[in-house]
Structure formats: C-alpha cells, structure tokens
PDB file of N, CA and C and ligand atoms in Angstrom:
ATOM      1  N   UNK A 268       0.813  -1.240  -0.018  1.00  0.00           N
ATOM      2  CA  UNK A 268       0.038  -0.008  -0.014  1.00  0.00           C
ATOM      3  C   UNK A 268       0.877   1.224   0.061  1.00  0.00           C
ATOM      4  N   UNK A 269       0.450   2.308  -0.632  1.00  0.00           N
ATOM      5  CA  UNK A 269       1.160   3.557  -0.844  1.00  0.00           C
ATOM      6  C   UNK A 269       0.929   4.493   0.314  1.00  0.00           C
ATOM      7  N   UNK A 270      -0.163   4.176   1.126  1.00  0.00           N
ATOM      8  CA  UNK A 270      -0.624   5.050   2.179  1.00  0.00           C
ATOM      9  C   UNK A 270      -0.744   4.279   3.528  1.00  0.00           C
ATOM     10  N   UNK A 271      -0.543   4.996   4.692  1.00  0.00           N
ATOM     11  CA  UNK A 271      -0.767   4.375   5.869  1.00  0.00           C
ATOM     12  C   UNK A 271      -1.628   5.193   6.777  1.00  0.00           C
ATOM     13  N   UNK A 272      -2.083   4.623   7.925  1.00  0.00           N
ATOM     14  CA  UNK A 272      -2.864   5.378   8.812  1.00  0.00           C
ATOM     15  C   UNK A 272      -2.291   6.756   9.197  1.00  0.00           C
ATOM     16  N   UNK A 273      -3.120   7.780   9.317  1.00  0.00           N
ATOM     17  CA  UNK A 273      -2.725   9.068   9.727  1.00  0.00           C
ATOM     18  C   UNK A 273      -2.121   9.903   8.637  1.00  0.00           C
ATOM     19  N   UNK A 274      -1.953   9.410   7.460  1.00  0.00           N
ATOM     20  CA  UNK A 274      -1.530  10.123   6.278  1.00  0.00           C
ATOM     21  C   UNK A 274      -2.603  11.138   5.884  1.00  0.00           C
ATOM     22  N   UNK A 275      -2.212  12.314   5.450  1.00  0.00           N
ATOM     23  CA  UNK A 275      -3.148  13.259   4.964  1.00  0.00           C
ATOM     24  C   UNK A 275      -3.181  13.002   3.340  1.00  0.00           C
ATOM     25  N   UNK A 276      -4.369  12.639   2.870  1.00  0.00           N
ATOM     26  CA  UNK A 276      -4.381  12.249   1.410  1.00  0.00           C
ATOM     27  C   UNK A 276      -5.380  13.197   0.687  1.00  0.00           C
ATOM     28  N   UNK A 277      -5.224  13.320  -0.631  1.00  0.00           N
ATOM     29  CA  UNK A 277      -6.108  13.920  -1.552  1.00  0.00           C
ATOM     30  C   UNK A 277      -6.845  12.744  -2.267  1.00  0.00           C
ATOM     31  N   UNK A 278      -8.196  13.002  -2.391  1.00  0.00           N
ATOM     32  CA  UNK A 278      -9.044  12.103  -3.200  1.00  0.00           C
ATOM     33  C   UNK A 278      -8.877  12.447  -4.607  1.00  0.00           C
ATOM     34  N   UNK A 279      -8.641  11.571  -5.483  1.00  0.00           N
ATOM     35  CA  UNK A 279      -8.433  11.918  -6.881  1.00  0.00           C
ATOM     36  C   UNK A 279      -9.573  11.499  -7.829  1.00  0.00           C
ATOM     37  N   UNK A 280     -10.462  10.762  -7.259  1.00  0.00           N
ATOM     38  CA  UNK A 280     -11.586  10.174  -8.180  1.00  0.00           C
ATOM     39  C   UNK A 280     -12.941  10.172  -7.319  1.00  0.00           C
ATOM     40  N   UNK A 281     -13.985  10.176  -8.046  1.00  0.00           N
ATOM     41  CA  UNK A 281     -15.347  10.032  -7.459  1.00  0.00           C
ATOM     42  C   UNK A 281     -15.831  11.365  -6.915  1.00  0.00           C
ATOM     43  N   UNK A 282     -16.950  11.256  -6.141  1.00  0.00           N
ATOM     44  CA  UNK A 282     -17.686  12.478  -5.781  1.00  0.00           C
ATOM     45  C   UNK A 282     -16.865  13.407  -4.982  1.00  0.00           C
ATOM     46  N   UNK A 283     -15.924  12.900  -4.211  1.00  0.00           N
ATOM     47  CA  UNK A 283     -15.131  13.753  -3.317  1.00  0.00           C
ATOM     48  C   UNK A 283     -13.875  14.113  -3.947  1.00  0.00           C
ATOM     49  N   UNK A 284     -13.553  14.023  -5.166  1.00  0.00           N
ATOM     50  CA  UNK A 284     -12.398  14.326  -5.963  1.00  0.00           C
ATOM     51  C   UNK A 284     -12.004  15.771  -5.485  1.00  0.00           C
ATOM     52  N   UNK A 285     -10.711  15.879  -5.130  1.00  0.00           N
ATOM     53  CA  UNK A 285     -10.212  17.228  -4.657  1.00  0.00           C
ATOM     54  C   UNK A 285     -10.232  17.590  -3.414  1.00  0.00           C
ATOM     55  N   UNK A 286     -10.925  16.806  -2.515  1.00  0.00           N
ATOM     56  CA  UNK A 286     -10.958  17.006  -1.054  1.00  0.00           C
ATOM     57  C   UNK A 286      -9.860  16.282  -0.421  1.00  0.00           C
ATOM     58  N   UNK A 287      -9.407  16.759   0.720  1.00  0.00           N
ATOM     59  CA  UNK A 287      -8.383  16.099   1.499  1.00  0.00           C
ATOM     60  C   UNK A 287      -8.812  15.706   2.885  1.00  0.00           C
ATOM     61  N   UNK A 288      -8.268  14.686   3.457  1.00  0.00           N
ATOM     62  CA  UNK A 288      -8.625  14.328   4.771  1.00  0.00           C
ATOM     63  C   UNK A 288      -7.632  13.338   5.256  1.00  0.00           C
ATOM     64  N   UNK A 289      -7.809  12.961   6.512  1.00  0.00           N
ATOM     65  CA  UNK A 289      -6.830  12.057   7.181  1.00  0.00           C
ATOM     66  C   UNK A 289      -7.288  10.630   7.223  1.00  0.00           C
ATOM     67  N   UNK A 290      -6.282   9.738   6.887  1.00  0.00           N
ATOM     68  CA  UNK A 290      -6.726   8.399   6.985  1.00  0.00           C
ATOM     69  C   UNK A 290      -6.955   7.836   8.267  1.00  0.00           C
ATOM     70  N   UNK A 291      -8.180   7.244   8.506  1.00  0.00           N
ATOM     71  CA  UNK A 291      -8.486   6.736   9.791  1.00  0.00           C
ATOM     72  C   UNK A 291      -8.195   5.232   9.913  1.00  0.00           C
ATOM     73  N   UNK A 292      -8.420   4.535   8.852  1.00  0.00           N
ATOM     74  CA  UNK A 292      -8.294   3.043   8.819  1.00  0.00           C
ATOM     75  C   UNK A 292      -7.777   2.587   7.474  1.00  0.00           C
ATOM     76  N   UNK A 293      -6.778   1.672   7.467  1.00  0.00           N
ATOM     77  CA  UNK A 293      -6.397   1.009   6.169  1.00  0.00           C
ATOM     78  C   UNK A 293      -6.884  -0.397   6.128  1.00  0.00           C
ATOM     79  N   UNK A 294      -7.614  -0.800   5.215  1.00  0.00           N
ATOM     80  CA  UNK A 294      -8.012  -2.243   5.007  1.00  0.00           C
ATOM     81  C   UNK A 294      -7.208  -2.773   4.031  1.00  0.00           C
ATOM     82  N   UNK A 295      -5.936  -3.339   4.431  1.00  0.00           N
ATOM     83  CA  UNK A 295      -4.966  -3.816   3.453  1.00  0.00           C
ATOM     84  C   UNK A 295      -5.540  -4.922   2.539  1.00  0.00           C
ATOM     85  N   UNK A 296      -6.243  -5.841   3.093  1.00  0.00           N
ATOM     86  CA  UNK A 296      -6.711  -7.002   2.199  1.00  0.00           C
ATOM     87  C   UNK A 296      -7.570  -6.482   1.185  1.00  0.00           C
ATOM     88  N   UNK A 297      -8.371  -5.534   1.478  1.00  0.00           N
ATOM     89  CA  UNK A 297      -9.508  -5.021   0.440  1.00  0.00           C
ATOM     90  C   UNK A 297      -8.967  -3.789  -0.331  1.00  0.00           C
ATOM     91  N   UNK A 298      -7.811  -3.378  -0.003  1.00  0.00           N
ATOM     92  CA  UNK A 298      -7.188  -2.134  -0.782  1.00  0.00           C
ATOM     93  C   UNK A 298      -8.126  -0.980  -0.575  1.00  0.00           C
ATOM     94  N   UNK A 299      -8.630  -0.756   0.596  1.00  0.00           N
ATOM     95  CA  UNK A 299      -9.520   0.327   0.768  1.00  0.00           C
ATOM     96  C   UNK A 299      -8.963   1.080   1.999  1.00  0.00           C
ATOM     97  N   UNK A 300      -9.363   2.346   1.980  1.00  0.00           N
ATOM     98  CA  UNK A 300      -9.051   3.172   3.198  1.00  0.00           C
ATOM     99  C   UNK A 300     -10.243   3.949   3.568  1.00  0.00           C
ATOM    100  N   UNK A 301     -10.263   4.364   4.913  1.00  0.00           N
ATOM    101  CA  UNK A 301     -11.368   5.110   5.501  1.00  0.00           C
ATOM    102  C   UNK A 301     -10.699   6.513   5.645  1.00  0.00           C
ATOM    103  N   UNK A 302     -11.301   7.558   5.050  1.00  0.00           N
ATOM    104  CA  UNK A 302     -10.677   8.871   5.198  1.00  0.00           C
ATOM    105  C   UNK A 302     -11.679   9.696   5.935  1.00  0.00           C
ATOM    106  N   UNK A 303     -11.208  10.535   6.830  1.00  0.00           N
ATOM    107  CA  UNK A 303     -12.034  11.380   7.600  1.00  0.00           C
ATOM    108  C   UNK A 303     -12.715  12.417   6.696  1.00  0.00           C
ATOM    109  N   UNK A 304     -14.046  12.483   6.819  1.00  0.00           N
ATOM    110  CA  UNK A 304     -14.756  13.393   6.045  1.00  0.00           C
ATOM    111  C   UNK A 304     -14.985  13.213   4.643  1.00  0.00           C
ATOM    112  N   UNK A 305     -14.650  11.951   4.231  1.00  0.00           N
ATOM    113  CA  UNK A 305     -14.808  11.657   2.779  1.00  0.00           C
ATOM    114  C   UNK A 305     -15.812  10.458   2.594  1.00  0.00           C
ATOM    115  N   UNK A 306     -16.596  10.580   1.447  1.00  0.00           N
ATOM    116  CA  UNK A 306     -17.456   9.437   1.049  1.00  0.00           C
ATOM    117  C   UNK A 306     -18.502   9.244   2.187  1.00  0.00           C
ATOM    118  N   UNK A 307     -19.180  10.240   2.533  1.00  0.00           N
ATOM    119  CA  UNK A 307     -20.328   9.965   3.543  1.00  0.00           C
ATOM    120  C   UNK A 307     -21.483   9.323   3.003  1.00  0.00           C
ATOM    121  N   UNK A 308     -22.019   8.301   3.802  1.00  0.00           N
ATOM    122  CA  UNK A 308     -23.156   7.512   3.421  1.00  0.00           C
ATOM    123  C   UNK A 308     -24.078   7.742   4.586  1.00  0.00           C
ATOM    124  N   UNK A 309     -25.398   7.544   4.208  1.00  0.00           N
ATOM    125  CA  UNK A 309     -26.448   7.530   5.305  1.00  0.00           C
ATOM    126  C   UNK A 309     -26.719   6.140   5.665  1.00  0.00           C
ATOM    127  N   UNK A 310     -26.271   5.836   6.820  1.00  0.00           N
ATOM    128  CA  UNK A 310     -26.497   4.413   7.302  1.00  0.00           C
ATOM    129  C   UNK A 310     -27.745   4.387   8.178  1.00  0.00           C
ATOM    130  N   UNK A 311     -28.634   3.457   7.921  1.00  0.00           N
ATOM    131  CA  UNK A 311     -29.826   3.304   8.556  1.00  0.00           C
ATOM    132  C   UNK A 311     -29.600   2.368   9.716  1.00  0.00           C
ATOM    133  N   UNK A 312     -29.903   2.846  10.938  1.00  0.00           N
ATOM    134  CA  UNK A 312     -29.689   2.105  12.075  1.00  0.00           C
ATOM    135  C   UNK A 312     -30.900   1.899  12.955  1.00  0.00           C
ATOM    136  N   UNK A 313     -30.983   0.741  13.546  1.00  0.00           N
ATOM    137  CA  UNK A 313     -32.146   0.507  14.520  1.00  0.00           C
ATOM    138  C   UNK A 313     -31.850   1.160  15.782  1.00  0.00           C
ATOM    139  N   UNK A 314     -32.888   1.501  16.544  1.00  0.00           N
ATOM    140  CA  UNK A 314     -32.672   2.217  17.863  1.00  0.00           C
ATOM    141  C   UNK A 314     -31.815   1.347  18.729  1.00  0.00           C
ATOM    142  N   UNK A 315     -30.772   1.872  19.403  1.00  0.00           N
ATOM    143  CA  UNK A 315     -29.981   1.128  20.337  1.00  0.00           C
ATOM    144  C   UNK A 315     -29.754   1.972  21.525  1.00  0.00           C
ATOM    145  N   UNK A 316     -28.947   1.447  22.553  1.00  0.00           N
ATOM    146  CA  UNK A 316     -28.704   2.199  23.742  1.00  0.00           C
ATOM    147  C   UNK A 316     -27.984   3.507  23.382  1.00  0.00           C
ATOM    148  N   UNK A 317     -26.977   3.310  22.485  1.00  0.00           N
ATOM    149  CA  UNK A 317     -26.136   4.456  22.088  1.00  0.00           C
ATOM    150  C   UNK A 317     -26.915   5.510  21.379  1.00  0.00           C
ATOM    151  N   UNK A 318     -27.841   5.049  20.607  1.00  0.00           N
ATOM    152  CA  UNK A 318     -28.731   5.827  19.715  1.00  0.00           C
ATOM    153  C   UNK A 318     -30.131   5.474  19.810  1.00  0.00           C
ATOM    154  N   UNK A 319     -30.839   6.001  20.767  1.00  0.00           N
ATOM    155  CA  UNK A 319     -32.197   5.465  21.099  1.00  0.00           C
ATOM    156  C   UNK A 319     -33.246   5.794  20.085  1.00  0.00           C
ATOM    157  N   UNK A 320     -32.868   6.837  19.292  1.00  0.00           N
ATOM    158  CA  UNK A 320     -33.829   7.211  18.146  1.00  0.00           C
ATOM    159  C   UNK A 320     -33.800   6.330  16.947  1.00  0.00           C
ATOM    160  N   UNK A 321     -32.561   5.683  16.776  1.00  0.00           N
ATOM    161  CA  UNK A 321     -32.338   4.952  15.548  1.00  0.00           C
ATOM    162  C   UNK A 321     -32.358   5.952  14.344  1.00  0.00           C
ATOM    163  N   UNK A 322     -32.755   5.471  13.187  1.00  0.00           N
ATOM    164  CA  UNK A 322     -32.861   6.391  12.028  1.00  0.00           C
ATOM    165  C   UNK A 322     -31.525   6.375  11.179  1.00  0.00           C
ATOM    166  N   UNK A 323     -31.293   7.603  10.513  1.00  0.00           N
ATOM    167  CA  UNK A 323     -30.192   7.615   9.622  1.00  0.00           C
ATOM    168  C   UNK A 323     -29.044   8.303  10.286  1.00  0.00           C
ATOM    169  N   UNK A 324     -27.861   7.792  10.103  1.00  0.00           N
ATOM    170  CA  UNK A 324     -26.609   8.285  10.659  1.00  0.00           C
ATOM    171  C   UNK A 324     -25.614   8.392   9.557  1.00  0.00           C
ATOM    172  N   UNK A 325     -25.047   9.671   9.463  1.00  0.00           N
ATOM    173  CA  UNK A 325     -24.011  10.055   8.519  1.00  0.00           C
ATOM    174  C   UNK A 325     -22.674   9.363   8.923  1.00  0.00           C
ATOM    175  N   UNK A 326     -22.012   8.722   8.114  1.00  0.00           N
ATOM    176  CA  UNK A 326     -20.876   7.955   8.342  1.00  0.00           C
ATOM    177  C   UNK A 326     -19.958   7.824   7.200  1.00  0.00           C
ATOM    178  N   UNK A 327     -18.631   7.925   7.365  1.00  0.00           N
ATOM    179  CA  UNK A 327     -17.732   7.645   6.293  1.00  0.00           C
ATOM    180  C   UNK A 327     -17.764   6.222   5.890  1.00  0.00           C
ATOM    181  N   UNK A 328     -17.576   6.062   4.521  1.00  0.00           N
ATOM    182  CA  UNK A 328     -17.455   4.646   3.979  1.00  0.00           C
ATOM    183  C   UNK A 328     -16.069   4.667   3.321  1.00  0.00           C
ATOM    184  N   UNK A 329     -15.470   3.531   3.256  1.00  0.00           N
ATOM    185  CA  UNK A 329     -14.226   3.253   2.759  1.00  0.00           C
ATOM    186  C   UNK A 329     -14.104   3.584   1.208  1.00  0.00           C
ATOM    187  N   UNK A 330     -13.046   4.024   0.811  1.00  0.00           N
ATOM    188  CA  UNK A 330     -12.838   4.414  -0.705  1.00  0.00           C
ATOM    189  C   UNK A 330     -11.557   3.456  -1.044  1.00  0.00           C
ATOM    190  N   UNK A 331     -11.580   3.340  -2.383  1.00  0.00           N
ATOM    191  CA  UNK A 331     -10.465   2.450  -3.072  1.00  0.00           C
ATOM    192  C   UNK A 331      -9.125   3.268  -2.808  1.00  0.00           C
ATOM    193  N   UNK A 332      -8.240   2.392  -2.189  1.00  0.00           N
ATOM    194  CA  UNK A 332      -6.944   3.025  -1.997  1.00  0.00           C
ATOM    195  C   UNK A 332      -6.256   3.623  -3.161  1.00  0.00           C
ATOM    196  N   UNK A 333      -6.664   3.049  -4.333  1.00  0.00           N
ATOM    197  CA  UNK A 333      -6.035   3.641  -5.618  1.00  0.00           C
ATOM    198  C   UNK A 333      -6.457   5.080  -6.006  1.00  0.00           C
ATOM    199  N   UNK A 334      -7.571   5.491  -5.354  1.00  0.00           N
ATOM    200  CA  UNK A 334      -8.047   6.782  -5.730  1.00  0.00           C
ATOM    201  C   UNK A 334      -7.535   7.913  -4.726  1.00  0.00           C
ATOM    202  N   UNK A 335      -6.669   7.594  -3.742  1.00  0.00           N
ATOM    203  CA  UNK A 335      -6.148   8.605  -2.935  1.00  0.00           C
ATOM    204  C   UNK A 335      -4.579   8.703  -3.146  1.00  0.00           C
ATOM    205  N   UNK A 336      -4.138   9.926  -2.938  1.00  0.00           N
ATOM    206  CA  UNK A 336      -2.642  10.053  -2.962  1.00  0.00           C
ATOM    207  C   UNK A 336      -2.274  10.921  -1.823  1.00  0.00           C
ATOM    208  N   UNK A 337      -1.072  10.666  -1.329  1.00  0.00           N
ATOM    209  CA  UNK A 337      -0.536  11.479  -0.186  1.00  0.00           C
ATOM    210  C   UNK A 337      -0.372  12.791  -0.458  1.00  0.00           C
ATOM    211  N   UNK A 338      -0.542  13.745   0.440  1.00  0.00           N
ATOM    212  CA  UNK A 338      -0.371  15.115   0.142  1.00  0.00           C
ATOM    213  C   UNK A 338       1.110  15.552   0.316  1.00  0.00           C
ATOM    214  N   UNK A 339       1.629  16.454  -0.441  1.00  0.00           N
ATOM    215  CA  UNK A 339       3.041  16.939  -0.265  1.00  0.00           C
ATOM    216  C   UNK A 339       2.959  18.114   0.722  1.00  0.00           C
ATOM    217  N   UNK A 340       3.803  18.111   1.770  1.00  0.00           N
ATOM    218  CA  UNK A 340       3.781  19.120   2.719  1.00  0.00           C
ATOM    219  C   UNK A 340       4.850  20.234   2.552  1.00  0.00           C
ATOM    220  N   UNK A 341       5.567  20.134   1.472  1.00  0.00           N
ATOM    221  CA  UNK A 341       6.664  21.010   1.066  1.00  0.00           C
ATOM    222  C   UNK A 341       6.018  22.338   0.558  1.00  0.00           C
ATOM    223  N   UNK A 342       6.222  23.441   1.377  1.00  0.00           N
ATOM    224  CA  UNK A 342       5.604  24.714   0.900  1.00  0.00           C
ATOM    225  C   UNK A 342       6.093  25.236  -0.479  1.00  0.00           C
ATOM    226  N   UNK A 343       7.333  24.795  -0.848  1.00  0.00           N
ATOM    227  CA  UNK A 343       8.003  25.288  -2.108  1.00  0.00           C
ATOM    228  C   UNK A 343       7.712  24.362  -3.287  1.00  0.00           C
ATOM    229  N   UNK A 344       6.834  23.249  -2.971  1.00  0.00           N
ATOM    230  CA  UNK A 344       6.568  22.296  -4.055  1.00  0.00           C
ATOM    231  C   UNK A 344       5.483  22.851  -4.948  1.00  0.00           C
ATOM    232  N   UNK A 345       5.491  22.601  -6.225  1.00  0.00           N
ATOM    233  CA  UNK A 345       4.431  22.995  -7.126  1.00  0.00           C
ATOM    234  C   UNK A 345       3.126  22.338  -6.739  1.00  0.00           C
ATOM    235  N   UNK A 346       3.231  21.167  -6.036  1.00  0.00           N
ATOM    236  CA  UNK A 346       1.975  20.392  -5.641  1.00  0.00           C
ATOM    237  C   UNK A 346       1.719  20.470  -4.110  1.00  0.00           C
ATOM    238  N   UNK A 347       2.082  21.718  -3.510  1.00  0.00           N
ATOM    239  CA  UNK A 347       1.909  21.782  -2.108  1.00  0.00           C
ATOM    240  C   UNK A 347       0.534  21.560  -1.682  1.00  0.00           C
ATOM    241  N   UNK A 348       0.302  20.757  -0.739  1.00  0.00           N
ATOM    242  CA  UNK A 348      -1.059  20.389  -0.248  1.00  0.00           C
ATOM    243  C   UNK A 348      -1.928  19.700  -1.274  1.00  0.00           C
ATOM    244  N   UNK A 349      -1.331  19.198  -2.377  1.00  0.00           N
ATOM    245  CA  UNK A 349      -2.075  18.381  -3.398  1.00  0.00           C
ATOM    246  C   UNK A 349      -1.557  16.926  -3.212  1.00  0.00           C
ATOM    247  N   UNK A 350      -2.417  16.014  -3.730  1.00  0.00           N
ATOM    248  CA  UNK A 350      -1.926  14.698  -3.824  1.00  0.00           C
ATOM    249  C   UNK A 350      -0.765  14.425  -4.711  1.00  0.00           C
ATOM    250  N   UNK A 351       0.253  13.810  -4.313  1.00  0.00           N
ATOM    251  CA  UNK A 351       1.428  13.544  -5.208  1.00  0.00           C
ATOM    252  C   UNK A 351       1.784  12.076  -5.233  1.00  0.00           C
ATOM    253  N   UNK A 352       2.294  11.690  -6.423  1.00  0.00           N
ATOM    254  CA  UNK A 352       2.806  10.259  -6.391  1.00  0.00           C
ATOM    255  C   UNK A 352       4.090  10.273  -5.630  1.00  0.00           C
ATOM    256  N   UNK A 353       4.382   9.118  -5.040  1.00  0.00           N
ATOM    257  CA  UNK A 353       5.533   9.055  -4.144  1.00  0.00           C
ATOM    258  C   UNK A 353       6.468   7.969  -4.717  1.00  0.00           C
ATOM    259  N   UNK A 354       7.771   8.151  -4.377  1.00  0.00           N
ATOM    260  CA  UNK A 354       8.680   7.016  -4.542  1.00  0.00           C
ATOM    261  C   UNK A 354       9.338   6.766  -3.288  1.00  0.00           C
ATOM    262  N   UNK A 355       9.953   5.617  -3.095  1.00  0.00           N
ATOM    263  CA  UNK A 355      10.537   5.351  -1.730  1.00  0.00           C
ATOM    264  C   UNK A 355      11.991   5.451  -1.953  1.00  0.00           C
ATOM    265  N   UNK A 356      12.590   5.919  -0.857  1.00  0.00           N
ATOM    266  CA  UNK A 356      13.991   6.460  -0.638  1.00  0.00           C
ATOM    267  C   UNK A 356      14.643   5.499   0.462  1.00  0.00           C
ATOM    268  N   UNK A 357      15.591   4.904   0.144  1.00  0.00           N
ATOM    269  CA  UNK A 357      16.374   4.138   1.165  1.00  0.00           C
ATOM    270  C   UNK A 357      17.712   4.654   1.444  1.00  0.00           C
ATOM    271  N   UNK A 358      17.854   4.967   2.772  1.00  0.00           N
ATOM    272  CA  UNK A 358      19.104   5.536   3.171  1.00  0.00           C
ATOM    273  C   UNK A 358      19.728   4.735   4.270  1.00  0.00           C
ATOM    274  N   UNK A 359      21.008   4.571   4.150  1.00  0.00           N
ATOM    275  CA  UNK A 359      21.613   3.674   5.262  1.00  0.00           C
ATOM    276  C   UNK A 359      21.271   4.128   6.629  1.00  0.00           C
ATOM    277  N   UNK A 360      20.875   3.231   7.531  1.00  0.00           N
ATOM    278  CA  UNK A 360      20.674   3.557   8.877  1.00  0.00           C
ATOM    279  C   UNK A 360      19.463   4.287   9.105  1.00  0.00           C
ATOM    280  N   UNK A 361      18.623   4.448   8.049  1.00  0.00           N
ATOM    281  CA  UNK A 361      17.342   5.146   8.276  1.00  0.00           C
ATOM    282  C   UNK A 361      16.170   4.315   7.809  1.00  0.00           C
ATOM    283  N   UNK A 362      14.968   4.431   8.315  1.00  0.00           N
ATOM    284  CA  UNK A 362      13.915   3.654   7.858  1.00  0.00           C
ATOM    285  C   UNK A 362      13.457   4.101   6.483  1.00  0.00           C
ATOM    286  N   UNK A 363      12.868   3.207   5.774  1.00  0.00           N
ATOM    287  CA  UNK A 363      12.398   3.472   4.365  1.00  0.00           C
ATOM    288  C   UNK A 363      11.552   4.731   4.438  1.00  0.00           C
ATOM    289  N   UNK A 364      11.823   5.629   3.598  1.00  0.00           N
ATOM    290  CA  UNK A 364      10.965   6.899   3.558  1.00  0.00           C
ATOM    291  C   UNK A 364      10.176   6.970   2.181  1.00  0.00           C
ATOM    292  N   UNK A 365       9.135   7.752   2.152  1.00  0.00           N
ATOM    293  CA  UNK A 365       8.417   8.159   1.031  1.00  0.00           C
ATOM    294  C   UNK A 365       8.782   9.503   0.705  1.00  0.00           C
ATOM    295  N   UNK A 366       9.029   9.825  -0.552  1.00  0.00           N
ATOM    296  CA  UNK A 366       9.333  11.174  -0.942  1.00  0.00           C
ATOM    297  C   UNK A 366       8.443  11.510  -2.087  1.00  0.00           C
ATOM    298  N   UNK A 367       8.152  12.876  -2.176  1.00  0.00           N
ATOM    299  CA  UNK A 367       7.380  13.419  -3.348  1.00  0.00           C
ATOM    300  C   UNK A 367       8.008  13.249  -4.592  1.00  0.00           C
ATOM    301  N   UNK A 368       7.315  12.749  -5.594  1.00  0.00           N
ATOM    302  CA  UNK A 368       7.910  12.534  -6.838  1.00  0.00           C
ATOM    303  C   UNK A 368       8.301  13.817  -7.620  1.00  0.00           C
ATOM    304  N   UNK A 369       7.617  14.959  -7.225  1.00  0.00           N
ATOM    305  CA  UNK A 369       7.932  16.270  -7.958  1.00  0.00           C
ATOM    306  C   UNK A 369       9.125  16.840  -7.238  1.00  0.00           C
ATOM    307  N   UNK A 370       9.128  16.889  -5.933  1.00  0.00           N
ATOM    308  CA  UNK A 370      10.220  17.714  -5.337  1.00  0.00           C
ATOM    309  C   UNK A 370      11.168  16.976  -4.482  1.00  0.00           C
ATOM    310  N   UNK A 371      10.959  15.695  -4.260  1.00  0.00           N
ATOM    311  CA  UNK A 371      11.873  15.010  -3.416  1.00  0.00           C
ATOM    312  C   UNK A 371      11.771  15.182  -1.903  1.00  0.00           C
ATOM    313  N   UNK A 372      10.765  15.942  -1.547  1.00  0.00           N
ATOM    314  CA  UNK A 372      10.548  16.201  -0.092  1.00  0.00           C
ATOM    315  C   UNK A 372      10.107  14.910   0.579  1.00  0.00           C
ATOM    316  N   UNK A 373      10.651  14.557   1.809  1.00  0.00           N
ATOM    317  CA  UNK A 373      10.323  13.399   2.485  1.00  0.00           C
ATOM    318  C   UNK A 373       8.894  13.649   3.134  1.00  0.00           C
ATOM    319  N   UNK A 374       8.002  12.758   2.912  1.00  0.00           N
ATOM    320  CA  UNK A 374       6.746  12.920   3.343  1.00  0.00           C
ATOM    321  C   UNK A 374       6.479  12.224   4.737  1.00  0.00           C
ATOM    322  N   UNK A 375       6.956  11.013   4.815  1.00  0.00           N
ATOM    323  CA  UNK A 375       6.846  10.324   6.149  1.00  0.00           C
ATOM    324  C   UNK A 375       7.849   9.108   6.123  1.00  0.00           C
ATOM    325  N   UNK A 376       8.536   8.917   7.217  1.00  0.00           N
ATOM    326  CA  UNK A 376       9.193   7.802   7.322  1.00  0.00           C
ATOM    327  C   UNK A 376       8.389   6.661   7.823  1.00  0.00           C
ATOM    328  N   UNK A 377       7.856   5.747   6.889  1.00  0.00           N
ATOM    329  CA  UNK A 377       6.966   4.821   7.469  1.00  0.00           C
ATOM    330  C   UNK A 377       7.707   3.344   7.124  1.00  0.00           C
ATOM    331  N   UNK A 378       7.563   2.575   8.104  1.00  0.00           N
ATOM    332  CA  UNK A 378       8.335   1.337   7.953  1.00  0.00           C
ATOM    333  C   UNK A 378       7.699   0.394   6.931  1.00  0.00           C
ATOM    334  N   UNK A 379       6.361   0.486   6.781  1.00  0.00           N
ATOM    335  CA  UNK A 379       5.612  -0.559   6.039  1.00  0.00           C
ATOM    336  C   UNK A 379       5.233  -0.016   4.594  1.00  0.00           C
ATOM    337  N   UNK A 380       5.933   0.736   3.960  1.00  0.00           N
ATOM    338  CA  UNK A 380       5.561   1.287   2.750  1.00  0.00           C
ATOM    339  C   UNK A 380       6.098   0.409   1.528  1.00  0.00           C
TER     340      UNK A 380
HETATM  341 ZN1  LIG B  38       6.418  17.981  -3.322  1.00  0.00          ZN
END
C-alpha cells in the first residue's frame, strides 16, 4: 500500500475528488481506506442504547486506496497540499521513507511502505 494510517491524502476520483482528509483506517486486504470526512453515506440504524432514536446516521465509507494520494507538505513544491505520487527512498541507517515525486521532499518515514 502507498498510504498508511494518519496520512493526509487527496481524493483523486469520485464524488469527493479534490478533497483532502486524514486516513482513519487502512483495510490492506481489500485495498481500501477510510478517510475522515470523505465519502459520507447515510447508514440506517435500529434504535440502540447508544442511539435510542435510530434512524439515519452520517458515516464515512471506505474508498479505494488507488483513488487517494498522499499530500506533499513542502511549501515550495508545485504540488503543495495536493496529492502527489511518491517514490521510496532508502538511506543507510534510516527507515524507508516516501518522498514526493515532484520535489523529493520526504513525506513520512513509514516502516511498511
Ligand atoms: Zn512535493
């Protein structure tokens, strides 16, 4: 996967294209991610102790991992705060890092990229 939990990503496809949000959950096996504030659905729920009224609840639904890109945080980058493709960079004695394809800025040192 090119993204991990807590990444800030831009959605590149679908109804929420162009929006950014933080990854809440990564579903590795299904290649989907749950992004804060993205892809809201109305879930119909029965009344429960937590929600005595029941009815419709707005809730995020997972989106395909392939339709989100990590956001570049480098202020000087042409793609600042936009989704960018990343490549990985390996340096001796340091964990594997992801860098912005455009500017080479290190986005996050993530062990499992
Ligand atoms: Zn960049």
